[in-house]
Structures are given as C-alpha cells and as structure tokens.
C-alpha cells in the first residue's frame, strides 16, 4: 500500500490549496491575471495559469518560484500544525518498516513532524524519483519537488509547478538506467 497526500494535510499549518497558492503568487508578484490567465484560472487549470504567468513576468520562472517559497511558510505554532504529517509518517509503513508515502506538497512540514516525534525518513524529491519496487523503495516521495531549507535558486528551479514543468518532468521518455541517481540527468 502507498499513501498519497496533497495540500489538505497542510491546512492546519495555515498553508493554502493550489488555487490559494496561485492567488498568493500573483499577490506577492504584485500583478493581476491577464485575460488568458484569468480564463485558465477560472477553469481550475492552476498549473497552466502559472505557466502563462511564468512566461509574462520579469524574472519569469524564478519570480514565480520565489513567491511560491514565500507563500508556503507554515505557521508551525498553530495547534495541530504537524499532527497529520506525524501520523502519516507512522501509518505509511510496511510490515518491515519501509516508508511508502507520496506527497504533492512542496513544504517541509514532514521534516518538522519527524523531528518533533523522533521519526526518521529518507526524502526523495522530483525530478529524482525512486524506482517504485517493494525491494527498493523506502521513503517519502515529494512528487513535485521539495522546497530547499535555505533560498536556493537552483533548487527552486527544479520544482514541478507549471503545466510546462509537468510535461518536462513526467511525459518525456527516460534514456538512463533505471537508477534514481541517474534519472535526473535526463531532465533540464
């Protein structure tokens, strides 16, 4: 069994869903949606909305990702802010103790939960994903990437945020050996 989780697990820490994140990215960049961006947004195509913004903003991709990092600062002192993540780190284990957990979140709340509860785990972040075989997979997979601990433009650029990122990260064939250390070499 593998547990998949998304933005809802981080609501107690004051983090937004994808729609709210897009709204905050626009606010933090001091811009309004263009007509085409508004149409994509209203259709719920938030990744496409950010792709369009990426192309229009001065600073483009990096401006969007820096705003994303700023918008995803959790309020860890809130009651229950890390309770769900702590529980998931316990529940998503096989009989042998291997962790099989996937999140679409970028935030580092799982790391805080692990530290607070004395749990450990291996983090694996896109585009360097593990081979999903029982014998090899033991960890928490950040399917779209993980925010760096300190602001790092290279790490922010690796995040899978926009519709263009999804295509580059997941729809392109891999030519390398099926080893996680090599998979990232095929991605920009």
mmCIF file of C-alpha atoms in Angstrom:
data_model
loop_
_atom_site.group_PDB
_atom_site.id
_atom_site.type_symbol
_atom_site.label_atom_id
_atom_site.label_comp_id
_atom_site.label_asym_id
_atom_site.label_seq_id
_atom_site.Cartn_x
_atom_site.Cartn_y
_atom_site.Cartn_z
ATOM 1 C CA UNK A 1 0.000 0.000 0.000
ATOM 2 C CA UNK A 2 1.139 3.533 -0.765
ATOM 3 C CA UNK A 3 -0.397 6.645 0.781
ATOM 4 C CA UNK A 4 -0.753 9.732 -1.413
ATOM 5 C CA UNK A 5 -1.418 13.121 0.164
ATOM 6 C CA UNK A 6 -1.817 16.684 -1.019
ATOM 7 C CA UNK A 7 -2.352 20.234 0.157
ATOM 8 C CA UNK A 8 -5.147 19.387 2.601
ATOM 9 C CA UNK A 9 -2.718 17.899 5.099
ATOM 10 C CA UNK A 10 -1.006 21.285 5.462
ATOM 11 C CA UNK A 11 -4.143 23.387 6.075
ATOM 12 C CA UNK A 12 -3.705 23.206 9.876
ATOM 13 C CA UNK A 13 -0.341 24.971 9.432
ATOM 14 C CA UNK A 14 -2.047 27.768 7.501
ATOM 15 C CA UNK A 15 -0.907 26.720 4.030
ATOM 16 C CA UNK A 16 -3.199 27.170 1.015
ATOM 17 C CA UNK A 17 -4.580 24.735 -1.532
ATOM 18 C CA UNK A 18 -3.303 25.058 -5.132
ATOM 19 C CA UNK A 19 -5.880 27.737 -6.009
ATOM 20 C CA UNK A 20 -4.940 29.782 -2.940
ATOM 21 C CA UNK A 21 -1.260 29.313 -3.724
ATOM 22 C CA UNK A 22 -1.758 30.704 -7.236
ATOM 23 C CA UNK A 23 -3.630 33.694 -5.792
ATOM 24 C CA UNK A 24 -0.782 34.341 -3.335
ATOM 25 C CA UNK A 25 1.869 34.058 -6.067
ATOM 26 C CA UNK A 26 0.078 36.774 -8.041
ATOM 27 C CA UNK A 27 -0.257 38.955 -4.938
ATOM 28 C CA UNK A 28 3.400 38.515 -3.970
ATOM 29 C CA UNK A 29 4.499 39.397 -7.505
ATOM 30 C CA UNK A 30 2.271 42.495 -7.461
ATOM 31 C CA UNK A 31 0.426 41.575 -10.625
ATOM 32 C CA UNK A 32 -3.091 40.745 -11.767
ATOM 33 C CA UNK A 33 -4.130 37.946 -14.076
ATOM 34 C CA UNK A 34 -4.223 38.758 -17.773
ATOM 35 C CA UNK A 35 -7.358 37.747 -19.705
ATOM 36 C CA UNK A 36 -5.901 34.418 -20.805
ATOM 37 C CA UNK A 37 -4.530 33.723 -17.312
ATOM 38 C CA UNK A 38 -7.931 34.533 -15.800
ATOM 39 C CA UNK A 39 -9.641 32.091 -18.203
ATOM 40 C CA UNK A 40 -7.247 29.283 -17.242
ATOM 41 C CA UNK A 41 -7.656 30.126 -13.549
ATOM 42 C CA UNK A 42 -11.457 30.114 -13.746
ATOM 43 C CA UNK A 43 -11.350 26.686 -15.432
ATOM 44 C CA UNK A 44 -9.317 25.413 -12.467
ATOM 45 C CA UNK A 45 -6.190 24.987 -14.591
ATOM 46 C CA UNK A 46 -3.872 26.406 -11.960
ATOM 47 C CA UNK A 47 -0.701 24.821 -13.368
ATOM 48 C CA UNK A 48 -1.486 26.351 -16.783
ATOM 49 C CA UNK A 49 -2.211 29.712 -15.124
ATOM 50 C CA UNK A 50 1.246 29.664 -13.533
ATOM 51 C CA UNK A 51 2.835 28.591 -16.821
ATOM 52 C CA UNK A 52 1.324 31.657 -18.506
ATOM 53 C CA UNK A 53 2.491 33.873 -15.625
ATOM 54 C CA UNK A 54 5.960 32.309 -15.850
ATOM 55 C CA UNK A 55 6.218 33.487 -19.447
ATOM 56 C CA UNK A 56 4.897 37.004 -18.792
ATOM 57 C CA UNK A 57 6.676 38.101 -15.600
ATOM 58 C CA UNK A 58 10.042 39.803 -15.488
ATOM 59 C CA UNK A 59 12.247 37.213 -13.832
ATOM 60 C CA UNK A 60 9.790 34.612 -15.132
ATOM 61 C CA UNK A 61 10.238 31.159 -13.615
ATOM 62 C CA UNK A 62 12.349 32.299 -10.709
ATOM 63 C CA UNK A 63 9.907 35.065 -9.729
ATOM 64 C CA UNK A 64 7.077 32.523 -9.561
ATOM 65 C CA UNK A 65 9.131 30.045 -7.553
ATOM 66 C CA UNK A 66 10.435 32.631 -5.094
ATOM 67 C CA UNK A 67 6.851 33.754 -4.469
ATOM 68 C CA UNK A 68 5.837 30.109 -4.027
ATOM 69 C CA UNK A 69 8.537 29.647 -1.381
ATOM 70 C CA UNK A 70 7.374 32.793 0.403
ATOM 71 C CA UNK A 71 3.712 31.713 0.297
ATOM 72 C CA UNK A 72 4.492 28.271 1.721
ATOM 73 C CA UNK A 73 5.887 29.338 5.077
ATOM 74 C CA UNK A 74 3.899 27.302 7.602
ATOM 75 C CA UNK A 75 2.637 28.559 10.933
ATOM 76 C CA UNK A 76 4.140 25.734 12.966
ATOM 77 C CA UNK A 77 2.963 27.037 16.334
ATOM 78 C CA UNK A 78 -0.678 26.517 15.432
ATOM 79 C CA UNK A 79 -2.389 23.717 17.305
ATOM 80 C CA UNK A 80 -2.251 20.541 15.214
ATOM 81 C CA UNK A 81 0.040 22.091 12.576
ATOM 82 C CA UNK A 82 2.112 18.911 12.187
ATOM 83 C CA UNK A 83 -0.181 16.234 13.654
ATOM 84 C CA UNK A 84 -1.346 14.839 10.302
ATOM 85 C CA UNK A 85 2.185 14.582 8.932
ATOM 86 C CA UNK A 86 3.387 12.843 12.112
ATOM 87 C CA UNK A 87 0.533 10.333 11.871
ATOM 88 C CA UNK A 88 1.158 9.689 8.173
ATOM 89 C CA UNK A 89 4.840 9.005 8.836
ATOM 90 C CA UNK A 90 3.723 6.232 11.216
ATOM 91 C CA UNK A 91 0.825 4.863 9.154
ATOM 92 C CA UNK A 92 2.533 4.696 5.752
ATOM 93 C CA UNK A 93 4.960 1.952 6.764
ATOM 94 C CA UNK A 94 5.076 -1.621 5.542
ATOM 95 C CA UNK A 95 5.286 -4.557 7.944
ATOM 96 C CA UNK A 96 9.059 -4.391 7.523
ATOM 97 C CA UNK A 97 9.084 -0.683 8.459
ATOM 98 C CA UNK A 98 9.679 0.737 4.968
ATOM 99 C CA UNK A 99 8.007 4.110 4.424
ATOM 100 C CA UNK A 100 5.832 4.329 1.315
ATOM 101 C CA UNK A 101 4.417 7.835 1.227
ATOM 102 C CA UNK A 102 3.942 10.240 -1.679
ATOM 103 C CA UNK A 103 3.040 13.915 -1.403
ATOM 104 C CA UNK A 104 2.361 16.594 -3.968
ATOM 105 C CA UNK A 105 3.273 19.225 -1.368
ATOM 106 C CA UNK A 106 6.459 21.276 -1.596
ATOM 107 C CA UNK A 107 6.561 22.258 2.090
ATOM 108 C CA UNK A 108 8.895 20.799 4.709
ATOM 109 C CA UNK A 109 6.267 20.074 7.387
ATOM 110 C CA UNK A 110 7.005 16.332 7.259
ATOM 111 C CA UNK A 111 10.570 17.139 8.300
ATOM 112 C CA UNK A 112 9.334 19.163 11.276
ATOM 113 C CA UNK A 113 6.896 16.399 12.259
ATOM 114 C CA UNK A 114 9.630 13.768 12.063
ATOM 115 C CA UNK A 115 11.940 15.814 14.252
ATOM 116 C CA UNK A 116 9.239 16.526 16.837
ATOM 117 C CA UNK A 117 8.204 12.861 17.074
ATOM 118 C CA UNK A 118 11.624 11.250 16.828
ATOM 119 C CA UNK A 119 10.892 9.624 13.469
ATOM 120 C CA UNK A 120 13.286 9.426 10.558
ATOM 121 C CA UNK A 121 12.774 9.057 6.840
ATOM 122 C CA UNK A 122 14.573 9.328 3.530
ATOM 123 C CA UNK A 123 13.259 12.190 1.378
ATOM 124 C CA UNK A 124 13.237 11.717 -2.375
ATOM 125 C CA UNK A 125 12.234 14.719 -4.461
ATOM 126 C CA UNK A 126 11.415 15.184 -8.125
ATOM 127 C CA UNK A 127 12.890 15.020 -10.592
ATOM 128 C CA UNK A 128 14.965 12.292 -8.865
ATOM 129 C CA UNK A 129 12.231 9.787 -8.070
ATOM 130 C CA UNK A 130 12.765 6.283 -6.679
ATOM 131 C CA UNK A 131 12.029 3.098 -8.535
ATOM 132 C CA UNK A 132 8.616 2.017 -7.205
ATOM 133 C CA UNK A 133 9.609 -1.554 -6.357
ATOM 134 C CA UNK A 134 8.935 -3.030 -2.935
ATOM 135 C CA UNK A 135 12.535 -4.076 -2.511
ATOM 136 C CA UNK A 136 13.964 -0.635 -3.313
ATOM 137 C CA UNK A 137 11.513 1.994 -2.125
ATOM 138 C CA UNK A 138 11.773 3.270 1.420
ATOM 139 C CA UNK A 139 10.984 6.926 1.892
ATOM 140 C CA UNK A 140 8.827 9.942 1.386
ATOM 141 C CA UNK A 141 8.494 10.985 -2.235
ATOM 142 C CA UNK A 142 7.949 14.654 -2.943
ATOM 143 C CA UNK A 143 6.342 14.105 -6.342
ATOM 144 C CA UNK A 144 6.667 17.743 -7.433
ATOM 145 C CA UNK A 145 9.831 18.602 -5.542
ATOM 146 C CA UNK A 146 10.765 19.918 -2.117
ATOM 147 C CA UNK A 147 11.422 23.478 -1.042
ATOM 148 C CA UNK A 148 15.064 23.959 -0.069
ATOM 149 C CA UNK A 149 15.833 24.715 3.570
ATOM 150 C CA UNK A 150 17.508 27.975 2.539
ATOM 151 C CA UNK A 151 16.550 30.041 -0.503
ATOM 152 C CA UNK A 152 18.379 28.429 -3.407
ATOM 153 C CA UNK A 153 17.503 29.407 -6.977
ATOM 154 C CA UNK A 154 18.803 26.158 -8.457
ATOM 155 C CA UNK A 155 16.641 24.063 -6.120
ATOM 156 C CA UNK A 156 13.615 26.318 -6.732
ATOM 157 C CA UNK A 157 14.046 25.830 -10.481
ATOM 158 C CA UNK A 158 13.763 22.052 -10.045
ATOM 159 C CA UNK A 159 10.242 22.297 -8.589
ATOM 160 C CA UNK A 160 7.446 20.928 -10.777
ATOM 161 C CA UNK A 161 4.908 23.761 -10.568
ATOM 162 C CA UNK A 162 3.568 24.702 -14.004
ATOM 163 C CA UNK A 163 1.995 22.734 -16.838
ATOM 164 C CA UNK A 164 5.292 23.126 -18.710
ATOM 165 C CA UNK A 165 7.171 21.597 -15.779
ATOM 166 C CA UNK A 166 4.822 18.607 -15.674
ATOM 167 C CA UNK A 167 5.488 17.873 -19.322
ATOM 168 C CA UNK A 168 9.241 18.076 -18.945
ATOM 169 C CA UNK A 169 9.324 16.059 -15.741
ATOM 170 C CA UNK A 170 6.851 13.271 -16.432
ATOM 171 C CA UNK A 171 5.966 12.952 -20.101
ATOM 172 C CA UNK A 172 9.421 12.626 -21.536
ATOM 173 C CA UNK A 173 10.977 9.197 -22.015
ATOM 174 C CA UNK A 174 13.964 8.326 -19.850
ATOM 175 C CA UNK A 175 17.063 7.049 -21.590
ATOM 176 C CA UNK A 176 19.194 6.450 -18.496
ATOM 177 C CA UNK A 177 19.479 3.314 -16.429
ATOM 178 C CA UNK A 178 16.534 2.942 -14.038
ATOM 179 C CA UNK A 179 18.529 4.189 -11.063
ATOM 180 C CA UNK A 180 17.275 7.271 -9.166
ATOM 181 C CA UNK A 181 20.756 8.789 -9.188
ATOM 182 C CA UNK A 182 20.678 8.814 -12.982
ATOM 183 C CA UNK A 183 17.074 9.763 -13.690
ATOM 184 C CA UNK A 184 17.595 13.470 -13.011
ATOM 185 C CA UNK A 185 20.231 13.698 -15.729
ATOM 186 C CA UNK A 186 17.566 13.449 -18.410
ATOM 187 C CA UNK A 187 15.666 16.425 -17.043
ATOM 188 C CA UNK A 188 16.577 20.072 -17.573
#
